[in-house]
Each structure stands twice: as structure tokens, then as C-alpha cells.
């Protein structure tokens, strides 16, 4: 009579170990790929989050431009350069011109930060023959009334002004290329 032994033979054990190793290797490869894809997706979400924070900030600040915007113009630092700023003149209600009832403001981006400066309006703030001013420098450090935190990988260009609506593009740069988000904001009571 033959006795049976409980257990595995060496060949069976080798087959089980080989199958286990293959399954474990494929699970680890899938996990590594999933982790890599998750990191890429998280990076994209963070970049788009920054883009939409910039857009929200532009919308909020330019919506406050009114109530009585009299003049509005794009601002460039060079004749052929992109418009990096927006200059507008606001009439302050219930204050006469002789008492300083008009203020010139400029909204612009510089070194990844959004700024707004304002000053008492003067005759030379807007050239009569142009809808896009060329200025030596966008900023006036002494009269800044708003400054945002720095935004990485984001640039802003104002595109056009049509009947009180300001169109602009936000460029988002990333390691895999650049994306452009176009938007516009309507200014209240533009004359």
C-alpha cells in the first residue's frame, strides 16, 4: 500500500512562486503608474487652480472699476508689445472736478503679480489719438492700492476693449506646453 504525503513538491512550489512573482510585479507596476499619473493630474489641477484664481481676481477687481468709467485704454510698454495693463478714468460721485472728482487707475501684471495704482486724473493720462497707450513703465510705486500675491507659471495680456467689455487672455505655462484661457469682464457704466 502506498502512502500519500501532504504538501507540495518542489516543482509545484516553484510554479506557485513564479505565478506569485508575476502577479506581484504587475500589481507594483500598476501602482507605480497610477502614482505617476496621479502626480501629473495633481500638478495640472494646481496649475489650473492658479489660473482660475487669477481670472477670479481680475473679474472681481475690474468689476469694481465703476460706477462711472469715463475713459479706458490698453497699456503697452512698447509699441509692438502686448498690452499688459489697462488704464481707466473714474468719476467720483458727488465730488466736483475742481475738488479732484476724477481718478486715473491702472490695472496691470508685473513679475507674476497683479497691481492697481491710482492717482488724481490729469489731462495727459490718455493720448487723444490712441486707444493703446505706450508707457515707459507700467507701475507707479507710490500710489499702489492693490497688490496680489505672486502667481507662478501665469502671464496676462489684455486683448481688446469693446463697449465697456474688456477681453483678456491668461497664459498658463507648464512643462508639457502652454495653455491659453480667454475671458472678459464687463465694466459698469462706461461712458
PDB file of C-alpha atoms in Angstrom, residues 2 5 25 27 34 56 84 93 109 145 149 157-158:
ATOM      1  CA  UNK A   2       1.243   3.387  -0.975  1.00  0.00           C
ATOM      2  CA  UNK A   5       2.276  12.694   1.582  1.00  0.00           C
ATOM      3  CA  UNK A  25       5.270  42.557 -10.269  1.00  0.00           C
ATOM      4  CA  UNK A  27       0.451  44.955  -9.236  1.00  0.00           C
ATOM      5  CA  UNK A  34      -1.167  55.097 -11.015  1.00  0.00           C
ATOM      6  CA  UNK A  56     -11.426  85.378 -10.442  1.00  0.00           C
ATOM      7  CA  UNK A  84      -0.016  94.170 -20.095  1.00  0.00           C
ATOM      8  CA  UNK A  93     -19.884 110.687  -7.496  1.00  0.00           C
ATOM      9  CA  UNK A 109       0.634  92.485 -14.214  1.00  0.00           C
ATOM     10  CA  UNK A 145      -3.839 100.497  -3.913  1.00  0.00           C
ATOM     11  CA  UNK A 149       0.489  87.537  -4.214  1.00  0.00           C
ATOM     12  CA  UNK A 157      -2.407  90.016 -21.796  1.00  0.00           C
ATOM     13  CA  UNK A 158      -5.290  92.410 -22.381  1.00  0.00           C
TER      14      UNK A 158
END
